[in-house]
Amino acid sequence: MAVAAERASGTMAEGARAAAPLAVAVGVFGIAFGVLARDAFGATASLVFSAATFAGSAQFAAVSLVGTGGMAGAIVAALLLNSRYLPIGLSVAPSLPRPLWRRLLAAQLCVDESWAIAHRGGGRYDARVLIGAGIVLYLAWLVGTALGLLGGEVIGDPEDLGMDAAFPALFLALLAGQVHDRRGAVAAVLGGLVALALVPFVPAGVPIIAASVVCLIGLRPVRA
Amino acid sequence: MSDAWIVVGIVSAGTIALKSAGPLLLGGRELPPRVMGVLALLAPSLLAALIVTNTLGGDRAVELDARAPGLAVAGVALLLRAPLLVVVAAAAAVTAGVRALGWLA
């Protein structure tokens, strides 16, 4: 991945290139989502879901629960999984372009992967990299969903291809590029431990939100 | 309206609201240094949580399965300064292989 100088501003093409390897994994998961969602939701609602929500884990949770856990369970689980976008949205807000309609549009392209790719260190984000990466991932998710709805059974189970390990591997690579100092390392270790401790006890999504509280250690002034 | 459309409508509206809240609340303002200090640590803590939940998270349980060796290989590839595509592909390949062999099922 290109290492940009901290203050230099990147381009949409840079974001798109960085997101390309992930777009393959996202596309395959989109196919899996389309295959699973067709029975539960029907083709039109499934495609609208991918276009409007653009969050794989939440959509999978909703589809898997609407059959067994009922409608309310599906809605609550999906929104809990996406509640991380509140702190994520706050973190990118100062870096997003003006005017307001562009800010809000760019915010919709902010998903875990595009957000992490666009981080330039120190809590600053490159909006153009975010938008470029977000568009590539969005198209991959939509096209994947459409292919799955058209009958993607030929692709097979994405888990047989190990695609579920592609995401933590990516997040690890991004984390390695973002820990610049001791504080960052401490925040990462604590965040991981908080999430691990909570996984058995709370619904999916909550451990990630709880781990975000660790960032409050940043309130302590830095010792010189 | 069917259950599916109600779920799609509410989840989509809720997600768009969650993503829009930050930009709406903050406008384009620069944040005070202490707040920036906090937000700088949001990426490492959230990424670590995403790694843990995507690798070991199961249905309300910690599960050690084929994803863990995939992540371990990704870690080694990173230490060897492999390109991102190689890191991600190696993790997927190892996880697929371990799964195909029936280890850590």
Tab-separated table of C-alpha atoms in Angstrom:
chain	number	residue	atom	x	y	z
A	1	MET	CA	0.000	0.000	0.000
A	2	ALA	CA	1.253	3.464	-0.821
A	3	VAL	CA	2.623	5.250	2.183
A	4	ALA	CA	1.522	8.848	1.919
A	5	ALA	CA	3.226	11.577	3.867
A	6	GLU	CA	1.049	12.502	6.785
A	7	ARG	CA	0.080	15.920	5.489
A	8	ALA	CA	0.035	15.142	1.765
A	9	SER	CA	-3.450	14.695	0.390
A	10	GLY	CA	-4.211	11.512	-1.482
A	11	THR	CA	-6.423	10.922	-4.468
A	12	MET	CA	-9.575	8.926	-5.138
A	13	ALA	CA	-7.493	6.667	-7.415
A	14	GLU	CA	-5.164	5.917	-4.508
A	15	GLY	CA	-8.135	4.926	-2.370
A	16	ALA	CA	-9.574	2.790	-5.163
A	17	ARG	CA	-6.252	0.971	-5.646
A	18	ALA	CA	-5.863	0.308	-1.934
A	19	ALA	CA	-9.406	-1.080	-1.758
A	20	ALA	CA	-9.115	-3.308	-4.856
A	21	PRO	CA	-7.900	-6.502	-3.109
A	22	LEU	CA	-10.708	-6.138	-0.616
A	23	ALA	CA	-13.267	-5.499	-3.305
A	24	VAL	CA	-12.736	-9.104	-4.426
A	25	ALA	CA	-13.536	-10.420	-0.945
A	26	VAL	CA	-16.434	-7.975	-0.557
A	27	GLY	CA	-17.803	-9.065	-3.941
A	28	VAL	CA	-17.683	-12.743	-2.976
A	29	PHE	CA	-19.475	-11.971	0.277
A	30	GLY	CA	-21.991	-9.944	-1.714
A	31	ILE	CA	-22.682	-13.048	-3.797
A	32	ALA	CA	-23.130	-15.081	-0.614
A	33	PHE	CA	-25.487	-12.424	0.737
A	34	GLY	CA	-27.528	-12.450	-2.476
A	35	VAL	CA	-27.859	-16.230	-2.378
A	36	LEU	CA	-28.957	-16.260	1.279
A	37	ALA	CA	-31.170	-13.188	1.117
A	38	ARG	CA	-33.210	-14.222	-1.913
A	39	ASP	CA	-35.176	-16.799	0.058
A	40	ALA	CA	-35.668	-14.657	3.153
A	41	PHE	CA	-36.227	-11.219	1.622
A	42	GLY	CA	-36.923	-11.578	-2.089
A	43	ALA	CA	-34.754	-10.135	-4.846
A	44	THR	CA	-35.899	-6.502	-4.879
A	45	ALA	CA	-35.770	-5.947	-1.112
A	46	SER	CA	-32.351	-7.664	-0.951
A	47	LEU	CA	-30.875	-5.399	-3.619
A	48	VAL	CA	-32.388	-2.285	-2.005
A	49	PHE	CA	-30.944	-3.479	1.329
A	50	SER	CA	-27.414	-3.669	-0.125
A	51	ALA	CA	-27.784	-0.316	-1.893
A	52	ALA	CA	-29.150	1.563	1.128
A	53	THR	CA	-27.433	-0.108	4.100
A	54	PHE	CA	-24.045	-1.132	2.595
A	55	ALA	CA	-22.886	-3.054	5.664
A	56	GLY	CA	-22.257	-6.750	5.136
A	57	SER	CA	-22.179	-8.011	8.704
A	58	ALA	CA	-25.392	-6.211	9.660
A	59	GLN	CA	-27.177	-7.432	6.535
A	60	PHE	CA	-26.118	-11.039	7.108
A	61	ALA	CA	-27.313	-10.761	10.710
A	62	ALA	CA	-30.684	-9.349	9.637
A	63	VAL	CA	-31.246	-12.073	7.040
A	64	SER	CA	-30.218	-14.882	9.390
A	65	LEU	CA	-32.447	-13.582	12.203
A	66	VAL	CA	-35.566	-12.601	10.310
A	67	GLY	CA	-36.291	-16.304	9.892
A	68	THR	CA	-35.568	-17.457	13.447
A	69	GLY	CA	-35.395	-14.457	15.790
A	70	GLY	CA	-38.238	-12.513	14.230
A	71	MET	CA	-38.392	-9.038	12.802
A	72	ALA	CA	-37.546	-7.085	15.974
A	73	GLY	CA	-34.501	-9.258	16.684
A	74	ALA	CA	-33.266	-8.793	13.132
A	75	ILE	CA	-33.614	-5.010	13.312
A	76	VAL	CA	-31.958	-4.657	16.743
A	77	ALA	CA	-29.031	-6.939	15.867
A	78	ALA	CA	-28.358	-5.161	12.574
A	79	LEU	CA	-28.478	-1.699	14.152
A	80	LEU	CA	-26.240	-2.773	17.054
A	81	LEU	CA	-23.705	-4.077	14.550
A	82	ASN	CA	-23.824	-0.738	12.756
A	83	SER	CA	-23.725	1.392	15.902
A	84	ARG	CA	-19.926	1.573	15.463
A	85	TYR	CA	-20.637	4.031	12.645
A	86	LEU	CA	-21.523	6.657	15.240
A	87	PRO	CA	-17.945	6.919	16.627
A	88	ILE	CA	-16.515	6.226	13.146
A	89	GLY	CA	-18.649	9.067	11.705
A	90	LEU	CA	-17.487	11.407	14.469
A	91	SER	CA	-13.848	10.546	13.734
A	92	VAL	CA	-14.024	11.350	10.010
A	93	ALA	CA	-16.343	14.367	10.302
A	94	PRO	CA	-13.625	17.063	10.562
A	95	SER	CA	-11.927	15.699	7.412
A	96	LEU	CA	-14.995	15.507	5.142
A	97	PRO	CA	-15.559	17.983	2.274
A	98	ARG	CA	-18.074	20.833	2.174
A	99	PRO	CA	-20.933	21.581	1.541
A	100	LEU	CA	-23.248	19.577	3.777
A	101	TRP	CA	-24.742	17.380	1.043
A	102	ARG	CA	-21.254	16.265	-0.014
A	103	ARG	CA	-20.301	15.587	3.609
A	104	LEU	CA	-23.358	13.406	4.091
A	105	LEU	CA	-22.797	11.555	0.818
A	106	ALA	CA	-19.136	10.915	1.678
A	107	ALA	CA	-20.193	9.706	5.139
A	108	GLN	CA	-22.340	6.980	3.532
A	109	LEU	CA	-19.222	5.647	1.728
A	110	CYS	CA	-17.505	5.264	5.074
A	111	VAL	CA	-17.352	1.560	5.936
A	112	ASP	CA	-14.775	-0.231	8.114
A	113	GLU	CA	-12.381	-0.825	5.239
A	114	SER	CA	-12.570	2.582	3.512
A	115	TRP	CA	-12.354	4.317	6.893
A	116	ALA	CA	-9.231	2.399	7.864
A	117	ILE	CA	-7.595	2.905	4.449
A	118	ALA	CA	-8.218	6.659	4.629
A	119	HIS	CA	-6.685	7.133	8.102
A	120	ARG	CA	-3.574	9.257	7.884
A	121	GLY	CA	-2.573	8.965	11.527
A	122	GLY	CA	-3.287	11.205	14.476
A	123	GLY	CA	-7.055	11.021	13.962
A	124	ARG	CA	-6.923	12.692	10.532
A	125	TYR	CA	-8.551	11.198	7.448
A	126	ASP	CA	-8.107	11.754	3.731
A	127	ALA	CA	-11.578	12.371	2.301
A	128	ARG	CA	-10.612	11.633	-1.325
A	129	VAL	CA	-9.004	8.318	-0.414
A	130	LEU	CA	-12.109	7.509	1.649
A	131	ILE	CA	-14.443	8.283	-1.261
A	132	GLY	CA	-12.343	6.374	-3.837
A	133	ALA	CA	-12.107	3.287	-1.640
A	134	GLY	CA	-15.770	3.569	-0.634
A	135	ILE	CA	-17.016	3.702	-4.245
A	136	VAL	CA	-15.005	0.593	-5.237
A	137	LEU	CA	-16.262	-1.348	-2.207
A	138	TYR	CA	-19.842	-0.146	-2.749
A	139	LEU	CA	-19.860	-1.275	-6.381
A	140	ALA	CA	-18.331	-4.639	-5.419
A	141	TRP	CA	-21.011	-5.141	-2.754
A	142	LEU	CA	-23.876	-4.196	-5.106
A	143	VAL	CA	-22.623	-6.237	-8.077
A	144	GLY	CA	-21.908	-9.191	-5.775
A	145	THR	CA	-25.406	-9.025	-4.299
A	146	ALA	CA	-26.950	-8.876	-7.779
A	147	LEU	CA	-24.897	-11.877	-8.962
A	148	GLY	CA	-25.892	-13.839	-5.877
A	149	LEU	CA	-29.556	-13.039	-6.461
A	150	LEU	CA	-29.236	-14.204	-10.075
A	151	GLY	CA	-28.034	-17.559	-8.814
A	152	GLY	CA	-24.498	-17.549	-7.447
A	153	GLU	CA	-24.521	-21.108	-6.164
A	154	VAL	CA	-21.752	-21.941	-8.651
A	155	ILE	CA	-19.298	-19.833	-6.636
A	156	GLY	CA	-19.713	-22.060	-3.618
A	157	ASP	CA	-19.465	-21.116	0.035
A	158	PRO	CA	-17.153	-18.113	0.579
A	159	GLU	CA	-15.987	-19.856	3.759
A	160	ASP	CA	-14.644	-22.743	1.661
A	161	LEU	CA	-12.442	-20.123	-0.010
A	162	GLY	CA	-11.289	-18.765	3.365
A	163	MET	CA	-12.785	-15.382	2.531
A	164	ASP	CA	-13.867	-14.836	6.137
A	165	ALA	CA	-10.175	-14.712	7.128
A	166	ALA	CA	-9.517	-12.005	4.527
A	167	PHE	CA	-11.218	-9.385	6.700
A	168	PRO	CA	-9.263	-9.802	9.975
A	169	ALA	CA	-6.058	-10.102	7.889
A	170	LEU	CA	-6.838	-6.773	6.276
A	171	PHE	CA	-7.654	-5.152	9.608
A	172	LEU	CA	-4.360	-6.466	11.026
A	173	ALA	CA	-2.438	-4.975	8.090
A	174	LEU	CA	-4.201	-1.651	8.583
A	175	LEU	CA	-3.606	-1.734	12.335
A	176	ALA	CA	0.115	-2.376	11.785
A	177	GLY	CA	0.269	0.791	9.676
A	178	GLN	CA	-1.571	2.886	12.258
A	179	VAL	CA	0.162	2.217	15.523
A	180	HIS	CA	2.690	5.036	15.594
A	181	ASP	CA	3.408	5.280	19.291
A	182	ARG	CA	3.036	3.534	22.624
A	183	ARG	CA	-0.405	4.971	23.208
A	184	GLY	CA	-1.698	3.526	19.944
A	185	ALA	CA	-0.280	0.120	20.860
A	186	VAL	CA	-1.884	0.255	24.317
A	187	ALA	CA	-5.227	1.285	22.791
A	188	ALA	CA	-5.049	-1.645	20.344
A	189	VAL	CA	-4.211	-4.242	23.005
A	190	LEU	CA	-6.891	-2.955	25.393
A	191	GLY	CA	-9.478	-2.696	22.608
A	192	GLY	CA	-8.815	-6.281	21.555
A	193	LEU	CA	-9.015	-7.540	25.142
A	194	VAL	CA	-12.276	-5.701	25.858
A	195	ALA	CA	-13.864	-7.151	22.713
A	196	LEU	CA	-12.599	-10.668	23.479
A	197	ALA	CA	-13.890	-10.521	27.062
A	198	LEU	CA	-17.361	-9.419	25.944
A	199	VAL	CA	-17.904	-11.724	22.949
A	200	PRO	CA	-19.496	-14.569	24.991
A	201	PHE	CA	-21.873	-12.304	26.914
A	202	VAL	CA	-23.378	-9.696	24.600
A	203	PRO	CA	-24.867	-9.645	21.083
A	204	ALA	CA	-22.496	-9.282	18.131
A	205	GLY	CA	-21.611	-5.652	17.531
A	206	VAL	CA	-21.618	-4.619	21.188
A	207	PRO	CA	-18.011	-5.771	21.854
A	208	ILE	CA	-16.805	-3.443	19.072
A	209	ILE	CA	-18.689	-0.471	20.505
A	210	ALA	CA	-17.429	-1.246	24.022
A	211	ALA	CA	-13.845	-1.460	22.739
A	212	SER	CA	-14.158	2.032	21.260
A	213	VAL	CA	-14.431	3.395	24.822
A	214	VAL	CA	-10.723	2.552	25.229
A	215	CYS	CA	-9.878	5.609	23.114
A	216	LEU	CA	-10.738	7.757	26.152
A	217	ILE	CA	-7.214	7.075	27.440
A	218	GLY	CA	-6.321	9.749	24.871
A	219	LEU	CA	-7.766	12.338	27.297
A	220	ARG	CA	-4.630	12.035	29.432
A	221	PRO	CA	-2.104	14.643	28.398
A	222	VAL	CA	0.926	13.232	26.584
A	223	ARG	CA	4.049	13.235	28.726
A	224	ALA	CA	7.005	14.772	26.958
B	1	MET	CA	-45.900	-4.228	3.748
B	2	SER	CA	-43.948	-7.438	4.254
B	3	ASP	CA	-41.578	-8.103	7.147
B	4	ALA	CA	-38.629	-7.980	4.750
B	5	TRP	CA	-39.388	-4.437	3.592
B	6	ILE	CA	-39.924	-3.241	7.176
B	7	VAL	CA	-36.518	-4.660	8.200
B	8	VAL	CA	-34.838	-3.196	5.110
B	9	GLY	CA	-36.474	0.205	5.670
B	10	ILE	CA	-35.700	0.551	9.377
B	11	VAL	CA	-32.150	-0.858	9.228
B	12	SER	CA	-31.274	1.270	6.196
B	13	ALA	CA	-32.697	4.473	7.704
B	14	GLY	CA	-30.987	3.730	11.029
B	15	THR	CA	-27.622	3.046	9.385
B	16	ILE	CA	-27.780	6.220	7.292
B	17	ALA	CA	-28.652	8.178	10.457
B	18	LEU	CA	-25.718	6.621	12.372
B	19	LYS	CA	-23.294	7.487	9.560
B	20	SER	CA	-24.666	11.021	9.198
B	21	ALA	CA	-24.751	11.938	12.898
B	22	GLY	CA	-21.016	12.760	13.171
B	23	PRO	CA	-20.845	15.058	10.126
B	24	LEU	CA	-24.153	16.718	11.119
B	25	LEU	CA	-23.180	17.292	14.753
B	26	LEU	CA	-19.634	18.450	14.112
B	27	GLY	CA	-20.140	20.404	10.902
B	28	GLY	CA	-16.692	21.143	9.461
B	29	ARG	CA	-15.240	22.313	12.736
B	30	GLU	CA	-11.767	21.412	13.837
B	31	LEU	CA	-11.793	19.640	17.139
B	32	PRO	CA	-9.896	20.649	20.271
B	33	PRO	CA	-6.539	18.836	20.695
B	34	ARG	CA	-7.787	16.674	23.577
B	35	VAL	CA	-10.666	15.399	21.455
B	36	MET	CA	-8.270	14.746	18.552
B	37	GLY	CA	-6.125	12.768	20.998
B	38	VAL	CA	-9.124	10.590	21.775
B	39	LEU	CA	-10.159	10.138	18.138
B	40	ALA	CA	-6.574	9.233	17.176
B	41	LEU	CA	-6.905	6.178	19.419
B	42	LEU	CA	-10.307	5.224	18.040
B	43	ALA	CA	-8.795	3.574	14.946
B	44	PRO	CA	-6.380	1.261	16.826
B	45	SER	CA	-8.953	0.250	19.448
B	46	LEU	CA	-11.766	-0.384	16.941
B	47	LEU	CA	-9.470	-2.189	14.480
B	48	ALA	CA	-8.187	-4.480	17.227
B	49	ALA	CA	-11.791	-5.206	18.252
B	50	LEU	CA	-12.709	-5.961	14.621
B	51	ILE	CA	-9.723	-8.328	14.344
B	52	VAL	CA	-10.729	-10.172	17.515
B	53	THR	CA	-14.436	-10.452	16.682
B	54	ASN	CA	-13.768	-11.445	13.053
B	55	THR	CA	-11.228	-14.087	14.077
B	56	LEU	CA	-12.520	-15.540	17.342
B	57	GLY	CA	-16.121	-14.370	17.491
B	58	GLY	CA	-18.853	-16.976	17.258
B	59	ASP	CA	-22.469	-17.078	18.262
B	60	ARG	CA	-22.025	-15.637	21.769
B	61	ALA	CA	-18.858	-17.683	22.186
B	62	VAL	CA	-15.139	-17.464	21.587
B	63	GLU	CA	-14.384	-19.953	18.824
B	64	LEU	CA	-10.952	-21.132	17.796
B	65	ASP	CA	-11.384	-22.254	14.207
B	66	ALA	CA	-9.648	-22.102	10.828
B	67	ARG	CA	-9.706	-18.295	10.838
B	68	ALA	CA	-7.027	-18.136	13.585
B	69	PRO	CA	-4.196	-19.832	11.609
B	70	GLY	CA	-5.154	-17.611	8.653
B	71	LEU	CA	-4.660	-14.523	10.806
B	72	ALA	CA	-1.391	-15.893	12.214
B	73	VAL	CA	-0.018	-16.327	8.693
B	74	ALA	CA	-1.151	-12.789	7.847
B	75	GLY	CA	0.864	-11.595	10.868
B	76	VAL	CA	3.970	-13.411	9.640
B	77	ALA	CA	3.480	-12.025	6.120
B	78	LEU	CA	3.247	-8.513	7.590
B	79	LEU	CA	6.481	-9.010	9.548
B	80	LEU	CA	8.125	-10.059	6.262
B	81	ARG	CA	6.802	-6.799	4.750
B	82	ALA	CA	4.660	-8.588	2.177
B	83	PRO	CA	2.301	-6.443	0.052
B	84	LEU	CA	-1.302	-6.099	1.283
B	85	LEU	CA	-2.711	-8.341	-1.437
B	86	VAL	CA	-0.281	-11.129	-0.461
B	87	VAL	CA	-1.158	-10.744	3.232
B	88	VAL	CA	-4.896	-11.031	2.573
B	89	ALA	CA	-4.540	-13.868	0.019
B	90	ALA	CA	-2.245	-15.870	2.323
B	91	ALA	CA	-4.754	-15.620	5.178
B	92	ALA	CA	-7.638	-16.769	2.957
B	93	ALA	CA	-5.576	-19.617	1.467
B	94	VAL	CA	-4.426	-20.952	4.850
B	95	THR	CA	-7.929	-20.748	6.309
B	96	ALA	CA	-9.390	-22.490	3.255
B	97	GLY	CA	-6.685	-25.177	3.470
B	98	VAL	CA	-7.107	-25.815	7.191
B	99	ARG	CA	-10.868	-26.006	6.691
B	100	ALA	CA	-10.553	-28.377	3.724
B	101	LEU	CA	-8.339	-30.680	5.808
B	102	GLY	CA	-10.970	-30.658	8.537
B	103	TRP	CA	-8.640	-29.295	11.221
B	104	LEU	CA	-10.062	-26.783	13.697
B	105	ALA	CA	-13.470	-27.220	12.113
